XYZ file of C-alpha atoms in Angstrom:
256
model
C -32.141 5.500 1.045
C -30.506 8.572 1.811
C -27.648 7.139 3.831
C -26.683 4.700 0.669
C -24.540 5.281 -1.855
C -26.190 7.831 -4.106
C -25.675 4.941 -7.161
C -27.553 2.580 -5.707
C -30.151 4.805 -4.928
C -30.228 6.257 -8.552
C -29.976 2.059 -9.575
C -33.248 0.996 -6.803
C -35.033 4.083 -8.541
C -35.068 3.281 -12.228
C -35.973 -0.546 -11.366
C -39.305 0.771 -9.234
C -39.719 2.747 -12.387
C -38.738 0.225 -14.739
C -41.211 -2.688 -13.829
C -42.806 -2.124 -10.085
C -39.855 -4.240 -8.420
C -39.365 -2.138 -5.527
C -42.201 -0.436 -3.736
C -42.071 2.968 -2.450
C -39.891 2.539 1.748
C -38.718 -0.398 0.612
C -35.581 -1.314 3.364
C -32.091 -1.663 0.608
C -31.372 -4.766 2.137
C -34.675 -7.212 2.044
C -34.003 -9.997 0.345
C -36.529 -11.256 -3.072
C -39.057 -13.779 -1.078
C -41.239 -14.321 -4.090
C -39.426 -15.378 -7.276
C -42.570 -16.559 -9.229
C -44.119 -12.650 -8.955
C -40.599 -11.199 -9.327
C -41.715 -8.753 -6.444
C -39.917 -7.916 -3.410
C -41.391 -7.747 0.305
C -42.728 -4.290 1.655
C -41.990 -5.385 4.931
C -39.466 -4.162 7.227
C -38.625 -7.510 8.763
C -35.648 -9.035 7.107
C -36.864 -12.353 5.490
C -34.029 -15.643 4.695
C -32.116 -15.539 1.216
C -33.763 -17.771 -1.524
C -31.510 -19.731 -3.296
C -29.934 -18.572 -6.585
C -32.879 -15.452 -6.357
C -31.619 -14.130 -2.748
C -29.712 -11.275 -3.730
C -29.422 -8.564 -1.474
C -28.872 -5.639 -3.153
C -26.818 -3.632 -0.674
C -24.749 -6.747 -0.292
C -23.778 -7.081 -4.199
C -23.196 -3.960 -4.085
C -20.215 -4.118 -1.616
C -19.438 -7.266 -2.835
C -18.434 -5.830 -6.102
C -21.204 -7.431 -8.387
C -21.877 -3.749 -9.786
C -18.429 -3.199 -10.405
C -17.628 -1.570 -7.427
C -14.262 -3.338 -5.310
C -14.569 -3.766 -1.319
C -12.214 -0.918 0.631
C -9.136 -1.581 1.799
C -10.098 -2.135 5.777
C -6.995 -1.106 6.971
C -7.324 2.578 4.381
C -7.853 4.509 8.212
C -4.673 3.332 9.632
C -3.078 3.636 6.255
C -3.778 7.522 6.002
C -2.843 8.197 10.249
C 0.587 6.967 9.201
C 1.074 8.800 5.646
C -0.560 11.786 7.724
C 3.067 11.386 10.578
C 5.366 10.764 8.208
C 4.968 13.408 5.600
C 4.240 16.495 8.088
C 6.289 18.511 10.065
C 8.652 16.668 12.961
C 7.121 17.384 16.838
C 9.135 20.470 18.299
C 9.548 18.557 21.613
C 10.842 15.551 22.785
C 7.819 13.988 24.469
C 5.925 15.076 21.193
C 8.549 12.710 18.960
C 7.990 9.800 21.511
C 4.479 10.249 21.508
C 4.522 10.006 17.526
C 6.984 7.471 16.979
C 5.145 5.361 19.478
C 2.290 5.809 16.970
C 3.914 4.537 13.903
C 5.519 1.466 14.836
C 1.876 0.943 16.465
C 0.209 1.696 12.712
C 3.157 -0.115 11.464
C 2.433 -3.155 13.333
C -1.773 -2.917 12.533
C -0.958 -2.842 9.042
C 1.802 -5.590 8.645
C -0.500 -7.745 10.745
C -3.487 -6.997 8.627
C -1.524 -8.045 5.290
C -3.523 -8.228 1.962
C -2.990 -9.102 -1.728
C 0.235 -8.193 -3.714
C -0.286 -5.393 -6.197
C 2.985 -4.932 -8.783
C 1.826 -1.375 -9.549
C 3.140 -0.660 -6.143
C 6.798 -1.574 -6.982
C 7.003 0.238 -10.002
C 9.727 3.832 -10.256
C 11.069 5.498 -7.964
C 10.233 5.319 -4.142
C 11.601 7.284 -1.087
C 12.514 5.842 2.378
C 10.092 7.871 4.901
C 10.536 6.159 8.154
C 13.100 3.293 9.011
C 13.331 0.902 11.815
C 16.827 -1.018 11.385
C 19.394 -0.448 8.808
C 18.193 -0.960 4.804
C 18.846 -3.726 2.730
C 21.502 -2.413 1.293
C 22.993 -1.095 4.278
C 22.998 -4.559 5.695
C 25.471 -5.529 2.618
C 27.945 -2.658 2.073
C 27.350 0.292 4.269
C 30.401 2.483 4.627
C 28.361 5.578 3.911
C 25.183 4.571 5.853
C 23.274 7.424 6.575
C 22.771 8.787 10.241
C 19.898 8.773 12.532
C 18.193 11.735 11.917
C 19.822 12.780 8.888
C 18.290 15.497 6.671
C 19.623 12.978 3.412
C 17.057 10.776 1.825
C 16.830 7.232 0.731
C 15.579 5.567 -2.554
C 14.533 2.253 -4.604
C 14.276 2.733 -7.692
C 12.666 -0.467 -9.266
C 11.332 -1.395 -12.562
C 9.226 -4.656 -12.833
C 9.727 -5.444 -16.570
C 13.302 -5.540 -16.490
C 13.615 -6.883 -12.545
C 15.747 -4.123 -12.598
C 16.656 -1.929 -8.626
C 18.763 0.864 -8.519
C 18.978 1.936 -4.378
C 20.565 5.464 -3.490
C 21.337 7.325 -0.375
C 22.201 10.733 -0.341
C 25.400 11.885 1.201
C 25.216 15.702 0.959
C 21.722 16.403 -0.600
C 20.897 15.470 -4.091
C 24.114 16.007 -5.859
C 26.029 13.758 -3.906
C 24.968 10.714 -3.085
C 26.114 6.551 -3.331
C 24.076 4.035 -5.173
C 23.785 0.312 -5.231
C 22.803 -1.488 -8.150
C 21.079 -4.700 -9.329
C 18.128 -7.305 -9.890
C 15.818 -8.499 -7.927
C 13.109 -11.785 -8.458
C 10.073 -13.035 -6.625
C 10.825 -16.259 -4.633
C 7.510 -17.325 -5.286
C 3.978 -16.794 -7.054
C 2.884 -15.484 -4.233
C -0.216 -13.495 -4.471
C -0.823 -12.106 -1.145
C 1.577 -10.068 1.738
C 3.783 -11.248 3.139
C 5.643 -11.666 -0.369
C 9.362 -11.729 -0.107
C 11.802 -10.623 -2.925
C 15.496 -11.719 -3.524
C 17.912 -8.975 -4.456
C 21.250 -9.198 -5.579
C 23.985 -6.341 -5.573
C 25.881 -6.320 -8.380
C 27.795 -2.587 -8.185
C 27.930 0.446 -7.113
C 28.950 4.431 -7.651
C 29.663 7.449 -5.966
C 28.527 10.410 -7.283
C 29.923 13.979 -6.020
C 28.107 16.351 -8.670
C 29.377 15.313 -12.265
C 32.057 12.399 -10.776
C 31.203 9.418 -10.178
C 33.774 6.590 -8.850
C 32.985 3.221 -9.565
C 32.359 0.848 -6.581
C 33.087 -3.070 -6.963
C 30.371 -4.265 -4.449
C 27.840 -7.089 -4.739
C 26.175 -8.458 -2.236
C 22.937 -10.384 -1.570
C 19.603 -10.812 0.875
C 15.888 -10.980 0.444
C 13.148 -7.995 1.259
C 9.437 -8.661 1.963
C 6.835 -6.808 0.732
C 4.530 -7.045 4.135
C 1.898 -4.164 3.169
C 0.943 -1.946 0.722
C -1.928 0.203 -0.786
C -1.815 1.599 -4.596
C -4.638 4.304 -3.522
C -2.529 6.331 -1.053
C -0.054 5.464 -1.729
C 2.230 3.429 0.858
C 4.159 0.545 1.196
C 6.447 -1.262 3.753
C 9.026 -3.770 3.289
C 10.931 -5.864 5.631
C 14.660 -6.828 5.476
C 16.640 -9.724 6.054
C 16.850 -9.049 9.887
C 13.828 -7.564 10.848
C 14.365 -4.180 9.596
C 11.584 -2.648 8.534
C 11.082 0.782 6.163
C 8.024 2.834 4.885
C 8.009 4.450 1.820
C 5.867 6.630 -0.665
C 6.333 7.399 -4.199
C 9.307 10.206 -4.766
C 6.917 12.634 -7.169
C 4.665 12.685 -3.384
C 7.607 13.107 -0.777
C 9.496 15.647 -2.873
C 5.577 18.194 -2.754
C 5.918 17.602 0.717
């Protein structure tokens, strides 16, 4: 037992305790062979499931029947990327091939992998870590689309009650900076990635400190949502033409 969880240990403990079920080097995973003595096998040969009383207790476990959810599969791959894109950028050139060679390699693992929609992971304020392609928004009005490179940053801003996106690129740091403004709506019902978004520009302002010119813009495309995961957090979304960004919540990048 002392390679399981320590909670199902405590759990196999108090049921020895509690009526005799288990007996002392009992293997976690042999299954209940004798439902009429409620007693499970000492042996260490697995034995086949009985119906409705075969319940391998490792297996519920990891199944979630105590109340515990599977792990994301992909969580490994998930942290590697977070890990490149929030340290410091290589010194040398074949360092900064090396890496981005990495994350379009994560980036295509994870896509791939897919996985269930979680709203949580749209909610506030997000920022733009890694790019491949122009944004969304670029695609639609980009006059002051940032540069390769750039020390500016990137944001969506989106609020799921109201279907409500505010996107912003900074044009010299924080103070200055244009946004692009709007809704957005699920196509669909959709309860697992790929899920794809439609968003719809409606205006737009540039703001140099405590001015801010109004923009008549409005545009519209469509976003996927091809990955995320609440517990790291990290999400990637895919634009109308194959452009694809990562991004992390903006409380995260900005402790970076």
């Amino acid at each position: 037992l002392q390679s399981f969880n320590p909670r199902l240990k405590k759990l196999m403990a108090s049921l020895t305790m509690a009526g005799g079920l288990l007996r002392p080097g009992l293997a976690p995973c042999h299954m209940l062979r004798d439902p009429t003595r409620q007693r499970f096998e000492t042996s260490t040969k697995l034995v086949p499931p009985i119906k409705a009383r075969g319940v391998c207790l490792a297996q519920a476990w990891g199944a979630g029947l105590f109340g515990r959810k599977p792990k994301n599969p992909m969580r490994q791959q998930t942290d590697e990327l977070y890990d490149l894109l929030t340290t410091d950028a290589p010194t040398t050139k074949s360092e900064a091939k090396e890496r981005s060679a990495r994350v379009r390699s994560l980036m295509g693992e994870l896509v791939e992998a897919g996985g269930a929609y979680d709203a949580k992971c749209m909610q506030g304020k997000w920022q733009v870590v890694h790019t491949q392609g122009p944004l969304l928004w670029e695609q639609i009005w980009n006059p002051f689309k940032s540069s390769k490179g750039s020390p500016n940053r990137n944001f969506q801003d989106f609020d799921v009650k109201s279907l409500r996106v505010i996107n912003s690129s900074e044009l010299r740091g924080p103070d200055n900076y244009v946004t692009a403004d709007g809704r957005f709506e699920p196509e669909d019902d959709t309860t697992t990635l790929p899920k794809r978004f439609r968003a719809f520009i409606q205006e737009g302002n540039v703001v140099f400190g405590e001015t801010v010119i109004k923009l008549p813009i409005k545009g519209e495309g469509f976003f996927d949502v091809v990955y995320l995961d609440p517990k790291i957090p990290l999400r990637i979304f895919r634009g109308n033409n194959g452009s694809m960004a990562v991004q992390i919540p903006e409380s995260l990048a900005s402790s970076q």
